[in-house]
CSV table of C-alpha atoms in Angstrom, one decimal:
chain,number,residue,atom,x,y,z
A,10,UNK,CA,158.1,8.6,-170.7
A,11,UNK,CA,159.8,5.3,-171.2
A,12,UNK,CA,158.5,4.1,-167.9
A,13,UNK,CA,154.9,5.0,-168.9
A,14,UNK,CA,155.2,3.0,-172.2
A,15,UNK,CA,156.4,-0.1,-170.3
A,16,UNK,CA,153.6,0.2,-167.9
A,17,UNK,CA,151.1,0.6,-170.7
A,18,UNK,CA,152.5,-2.5,-172.5
A,19,UNK,CA,152.2,-4.5,-169.2
A,20,UNK,CA,148.6,-3.5,-168.7
A,21,UNK,CA,147.7,-4.5,-172.3
A,22,UNK,CA,149.4,-7.9,-171.9
A,23,UNK,CA,147.4,-8.5,-168.6
A,24,UNK,CA,144.2,-7.6,-170.4
A,25,UNK,CA,145.0,-9.9,-173.4
A,26,UNK,CA,145.9,-12.8,-171.0
A,27,UNK,CA,142.7,-12.2,-169.1
A,28,UNK,CA,140.6,-12.3,-172.3
A,29,UNK,CA,142.3,-15.6,-173.4
A,30,UNK,CA,141.7,-17.2,-170.0
A,31,UNK,CA,138.0,-16.1,-170.0
A,32,UNK,CA,137.4,-17.6,-173.5
A,33,UNK,CA,139.2,-20.8,-172.5
A,34,UNK,CA,137.0,-21.2,-169.4
A,35,UNK,CA,133.9,-20.5,-171.5
A,36,UNK,CA,134.9,-23.3,-173.9
A,37,UNK,CA,135.3,-25.7,-171.0
A,38,UNK,CA,132.0,-24.7,-169.5
A,39,UNK,CA,130.3,-25.2,-172.9
A,40,UNK,CA,131.9,-28.6,-173.2
A,41,UNK,CA,130.7,-29.5,-169.7
A,42,UNK,CA,127.2,-28.4,-170.6
A,43,UNK,CA,127.2,-30.6,-173.7
A,44,UNK,CA,128.5,-33.5,-171.7
A,45,UNK,CA,125.9,-33.0,-169.0
A,46,UNK,CA,123.1,-32.7,-171.5
A,47,UNK,CA,124.3,-35.9,-173.2
A,48,UNK,CA,124.8,-37.7,-169.9
A,49,UNK,CA,121.1,-37.0,-169.0
A,50,UNK,CA,119.6,-37.6,-172.4
A,51,UNK,CA,116.1,-39.2,-172.2
A,52,UNK,CA,114.2,-40.9,-175.1
A,53,UNK,CA,110.4,-41.5,-175.1
A,54,UNK,CA,108.3,-43.5,-177.5
A,55,UNK,CA,105.3,-42.1,-179.4
A,56,UNK,CA,103.0,-42.8,-176.5
A,57,UNK,CA,105.2,-41.0,-174.0
A,58,UNK,CA,106.7,-44.1,-172.4
A,59,UNK,CA,110.3,-43.8,-171.2
A,60,UNK,CA,112.5,-46.2,-173.2
A,61,UNK,CA,116.0,-44.7,-172.6
A,62,UNK,CA,117.5,-42.7,-169.8
A,63,UNK,CA,121.2,-42.5,-169.4
A,64,UNK,CA,121.0,-41.4,-165.8
A,65,UNK,CA,119.4,-44.7,-165.1
A,66,UNK,CA,121.4,-46.8,-167.5
A,67,UNK,CA,122.7,-49.1,-164.8
A,68,UNK,CA,119.3,-49.7,-163.1
A,69,UNK,CA,118.9,-53.5,-163.4
A,70,UNK,CA,115.6,-54.8,-164.7
A,71,UNK,CA,116.4,-58.4,-164.2
A,72,UNK,CA,119.2,-61.0,-164.1
A,73,UNK,CA,118.8,-64.3,-165.9
A,74,UNK,CA,121.1,-66.8,-164.4
A,75,UNK,CA,122.8,-69.8,-166.0
A,76,UNK,CA,121.6,-69.0,-169.5
A,77,UNK,CA,123.4,-69.9,-172.8
A,78,UNK,CA,123.6,-67.1,-175.3
A,79,UNK,CA,125.2,-66.6,-178.7
A,80,UNK,CA,126.0,-63.6,-180.8
A,81,UNK,CA,128.2,-62.3,-183.7
A,82,UNK,CA,131.3,-60.5,-182.5
A,83,UNK,CA,131.5,-56.8,-183.5
A,84,UNK,CA,134.3,-55.8,-181.2
A,85,UNK,CA,137.0,-57.3,-178.9
A,86,UNK,CA,138.8,-54.4,-177.5
A,87,UNK,CA,139.8,-52.6,-174.3
A,88,UNK,CA,138.7,-55.3,-172.0
A,89,UNK,CA,135.2,-56.0,-173.5
A,90,UNK,CA,133.8,-58.3,-176.1
A,91,UNK,CA,130.7,-56.9,-177.8
A,92,UNK,CA,128.3,-59.2,-179.5
A,93,UNK,CA,125.3,-58.1,-181.7
A,94,UNK,CA,121.9,-59.8,-181.9
A,95,UNK,CA,122.1,-60.4,-185.6
A,96,UNK,CA,124.2,-59.2,-188.5
A,97,UNK,CA,125.2,-55.8,-189.7
A,98,UNK,CA,125.5,-54.8,-193.3
A,99,UNK,CA,127.3,-51.6,-193.2
A,100,UNK,CA,125.3,-49.2,-191.1
A,101,UNK,CA,122.1,-51.3,-191.5
A,102,UNK,CA,121.4,-54.8,-190.2
A,103,UNK,CA,119.0,-57.5,-189.4
A,104,UNK,CA,118.2,-58.6,-185.8
A,105,UNK,CA,117.5,-62.3,-185.1
A,106,UNK,CA,115.8,-63.8,-182.1
A,107,UNK,CA,118.4,-66.5,-181.9
A,108,UNK,CA,121.2,-64.0,-181.1
A,109,UNK,CA,121.7,-61.8,-178.0
A,110,UNK,CA,123.2,-58.3,-177.8
A,111,UNK,CA,125.6,-58.1,-174.8
A,112,UNK,CA,128.9,-56.7,-173.5
A,113,UNK,CA,131.1,-59.4,-172.1
A,114,UNK,CA,133.9,-58.7,-169.7
A,115,UNK,CA,137.2,-60.0,-171.2
A,116,UNK,CA,138.7,-61.9,-168.3
A,117,UNK,CA,141.0,-64.0,-170.6
A,118,UNK,CA,138.5,-66.9,-170.4
A,119,UNK,CA,139.3,-70.2,-171.9
A,120,UNK,CA,138.0,-70.4,-175.5
A,121,UNK,CA,137.2,-73.6,-177.3
A,122,UNK,CA,137.1,-73.7,-181.1
A,123,UNK,CA,133.7,-74.9,-182.3
A,124,UNK,CA,135.1,-77.1,-185.1
A,125,UNK,CA,138.4,-78.4,-183.7
A,126,UNK,CA,137.8,-78.3,-179.9
A,127,UNK,CA,141.3,-76.8,-179.6
A,128,UNK,CA,141.7,-74.3,-176.6
A,129,UNK,CA,142.8,-70.7,-176.8
A,130,UNK,CA,142.5,-67.5,-174.8
A,131,UNK,CA,140.2,-64.6,-175.7
A,132,UNK,CA,142.7,-63.1,-178.1
A,133,UNK,CA,141.4,-65.8,-180.4
A,134,UNK,CA,138.1,-64.0,-180.7
A,135,UNK,CA,137.9,-61.7,-183.8
A,136,UNK,CA,135.2,-59.6,-185.5
A,137,UNK,CA,132.7,-61.7,-187.4
A,138,UNK,CA,133.2,-64.8,-185.2
A,139,UNK,CA,130.2,-66.3,-183.5
A,140,UNK,CA,130.6,-67.0,-179.8
A,141,UNK,CA,128.5,-69.2,-177.5
A,142,UNK,CA,128.7,-68.8,-173.8
A,143,UNK,CA,126.9,-69.7,-170.6
A,144,UNK,CA,126.5,-67.4,-167.6
A,145,UNK,CA,124.4,-64.6,-166.1
A,146,UNK,CA,122.6,-62.1,-168.4
A,147,UNK,CA,122.0,-58.7,-166.8
A,148,UNK,CA,119.3,-56.6,-168.4
A,149,UNK,CA,118.9,-52.9,-167.7
A,150,UNK,CA,115.7,-50.9,-167.6
A,151,UNK,CA,116.4,-47.9,-169.6
A,152,UNK,CA,119.0,-48.6,-172.3
A,153,UNK,CA,119.0,-49.0,-176.1
A,154,UNK,CA,119.1,-52.8,-175.8
A,155,UNK,CA,122.6,-53.4,-174.4
A,156,UNK,CA,123.0,-56.1,-171.7
A,157,UNK,CA,126.0,-57.2,-169.6
A,158,UNK,CA,126.9,-60.8,-169.5
A,159,UNK,CA,129.0,-62.6,-166.9
A,160,UNK,CA,130.5,-65.9,-168.2
A,161,UNK,CA,131.6,-66.7,-164.6
A,162,UNK,CA,134.1,-69.6,-164.9
A,163,UNK,CA,132.7,-71.0,-168.1
A,164,UNK,CA,134.5,-71.4,-171.3
A,165,UNK,CA,133.5,-69.5,-174.5
A,166,UNK,CA,132.9,-71.5,-177.7
A,167,UNK,CA,134.2,-69.8,-180.8
A,168,UNK,CA,133.0,-70.4,-184.3
A,169,UNK,CA,135.5,-68.6,-186.5
A,170,UNK,CA,134.0,-66.4,-189.3
A,171,UNK,CA,135.8,-68.4,-192.0
A,172,UNK,CA,134.2,-71.6,-190.8
A,173,UNK,CA,130.8,-69.9,-190.6
A,174,UNK,CA,131.2,-68.8,-194.2
A,175,UNK,CA,131.8,-72.4,-195.2
A,176,UNK,CA,128.5,-73.4,-193.4
A,177,UNK,CA,126.7,-70.6,-195.2
A,178,UNK,CA,128.1,-71.7,-198.6
A,179,UNK,CA,127.2,-75.3,-198.0
A,180,UNK,CA,123.7,-74.3,-197.0
A,181,UNK,CA,122.9,-72.2,-200.1
A,182,UNK,CA,124.6,-74.8,-202.4
A,183,UNK,CA,121.9,-77.2,-201.3
A,184,UNK,CA,119.2,-74.8,-202.7
A,185,UNK,CA,116.8,-77.5,-203.8
A,186,UNK,CA,116.0,-78.6,-200.3
A,187,UNK,CA,116.6,-75.4,-198.3
A,188,UNK,CA,113.8,-73.1,-197.4
A,189,UNK,CA,114.6,-69.5,-196.4
A,190,UNK,CA,112.6,-66.7,-194.8
A,191,UNK,CA,112.2,-63.1,-195.7
A,192,UNK,CA,113.9,-61.4,-192.8
A,193,UNK,CA,113.0,-57.9,-194.1
A,194,UNK,CA,111.9,-56.4,-197.3
A,195,UNK,CA,111.7,-52.8,-198.6
A,196,UNK,CA,109.5,-52.7,-201.6
A,197,UNK,CA,110.4,-49.1,-202.5
A,198,UNK,CA,114.1,-49.8,-202.8
A,199,UNK,CA,114.0,-53.5,-203.7
A,200,UNK,CA,116.3,-54.4,-200.7
A,201,UNK,CA,115.7,-57.8,-199.2
A,202,UNK,CA,117.3,-59.7,-196.3
A,203,UNK,CA,117.0,-63.4,-196.8
A,204,UNK,CA,117.4,-65.5,-193.6
A,205,UNK,CA,118.6,-69.1,-193.5
A,206,UNK,CA,118.1,-71.3,-190.5
A,207,UNK,CA,120.9,-73.9,-190.2
A,208,UNK,CA,121.8,-76.3,-187.4
A,209,UNK,CA,125.4,-77.2,-187.1
A,210,UNK,CA,126.3,-79.8,-184.5
A,211,UNK,CA,124.0,-78.9,-181.6
A,212,UNK,CA,123.4,-75.2,-182.2
A,213,UNK,CA,121.0,-73.3,-184.4
A,214,UNK,CA,123.2,-70.8,-186.3
A,215,UNK,CA,121.0,-68.7,-188.6
A,216,UNK,CA,122.5,-66.2,-191.0
A,217,UNK,CA,121.2,-63.6,-193.5
A,218,UNK,CA,122.2,-62.4,-196.9
A,219,UNK,CA,121.3,-59.0,-198.3
A,220,UNK,CA,120.3,-58.3,-201.9
A,221,UNK,CA,118.9,-55.7,-204.2
A,222,UNK,CA,116.1,-57.2,-206.3
A,223,UNK,CA,116.8,-56.3,-210.0
A,224,UNK,CA,114.6,-56.1,-213.1
A,225,UNK,CA,115.6,-59.6,-214.2
A,226,UNK,CA,114.9,-61.2,-210.9
A,227,UNK,CA,112.0,-63.6,-211.3
A,228,UNK,CA,109.4,-63.3,-208.5
A,229,UNK,CA,106.6,-65.7,-207.9
A,230,UNK,CA,104.1,-64.7,-205.2
A,231,UNK,CA,103.8,-61.8,-202.9
A,232,UNK,CA,106.9,-61.0,-200.9
A,233,UNK,CA,106.3,-59.9,-197.3
A,234,UNK,CA,108.4,-60.0,-194.2
A,235,UNK,CA,108.3,-63.5,-192.7
A,236,UNK,CA,107.4,-65.3,-195.9
A,237,UNK,CA,108.9,-68.7,-196.5
A,238,UNK,CA,110.7,-68.6,-199.9
A,239,UNK,CA,112.8,-70.8,-202.2
A,240,UNK,CA,115.7,-69.0,-203.8
A,241,UNK,CA,117.7,-69.6,-206.9
A,242,UNK,CA,121.0,-67.8,-207.6
A,243,UNK,CA,122.5,-67.0,-211.0
A,244,UNK,CA,125.9,-68.5,-210.2
A,245,UNK,CA,126.7,-70.5,-207.1
A,246,UNK,CA,130.4,-70.8,-208.0
A,247,UNK,CA,131.2,-67.4,-206.6
A,248,UNK,CA,131.7,-65.7,-203.2
A,249,UNK,CA,128.8,-64.9,-200.8
A,250,UNK,CA,129.3,-61.2,-201.5
A,251,UNK,CA,129.0,-61.7,-205.2
A,252,UNK,CA,125.9,-63.8,-205.3
A,253,UNK,CA,123.0,-62.5,-207.4
A,254,UNK,CA,119.4,-63.4,-207.2
A,255,UNK,CA,117.8,-65.3,-210.1
A,256,UNK,CA,114.5,-66.3,-208.7
A,257,UNK,CA,112.4,-65.9,-205.5
A,258,UNK,CA,109.4,-68.1,-205.0
A,259,UNK,CA,107.0,-67.6,-202.1
A,260,UNK,CA,105.8,-70.9,-200.7
A,261,UNK,CA,103.0,-72.0,-198.4
A,262,UNK,CA,103.7,-74.1,-195.2
A,263,UNK,CA,102.0,-77.1,-196.7
A,264,UNK,CA,104.5,-77.0,-199.6
A,265,UNK,CA,107.5,-77.4,-197.4
């Protein structure tokens, strides 16, 4: 009798272990299925044209050699420096034609400070800095806009974010002679992205500020994307993040 009970217990344990192993294998298969589906995700536009295919993500469309690009650093981590072709404001942002989106291989290149010309390595590059570099831009056929960039043996010019903020502040403080552009405008929410073009030394370094138009904001003219505008702020003696709009005036090209 005792022997039969031990045998029964052993059989039950084997069954339980078998069930556990089966469920674990099923979880792994499900995960593999999800990964496979993600790995082969395909995106088409409204006309049925293929715009994104991860299975072809490394199919090169073209390589532009010996080109100088610039972008705002969003990440310097794990061997890569990622630059965005514009500015992010939280999860939203504004793309600008002057900037390029790219992944740059961090090879500990020589970095030169834009303002002081002092030399560093790539650990000097932080989020929010602007970097300017020359090399080969590799564009892929079916990606969401990411490119690879090979700096080759060229140095990377770094404009630190704090110095860029000083340039921004100096630009808006000179509001009487500065013309801005409506980078984007959402009439239903009152959100507006104001783009400033500024040349510092030899490079054009545009930047954008995001605002919510309020009831007391004076608006002259019809605001549309791309409009040239003059802007007045309530108080210039504050930080960029705390600026508030006082007046927006749409101007014609012959008024500039």
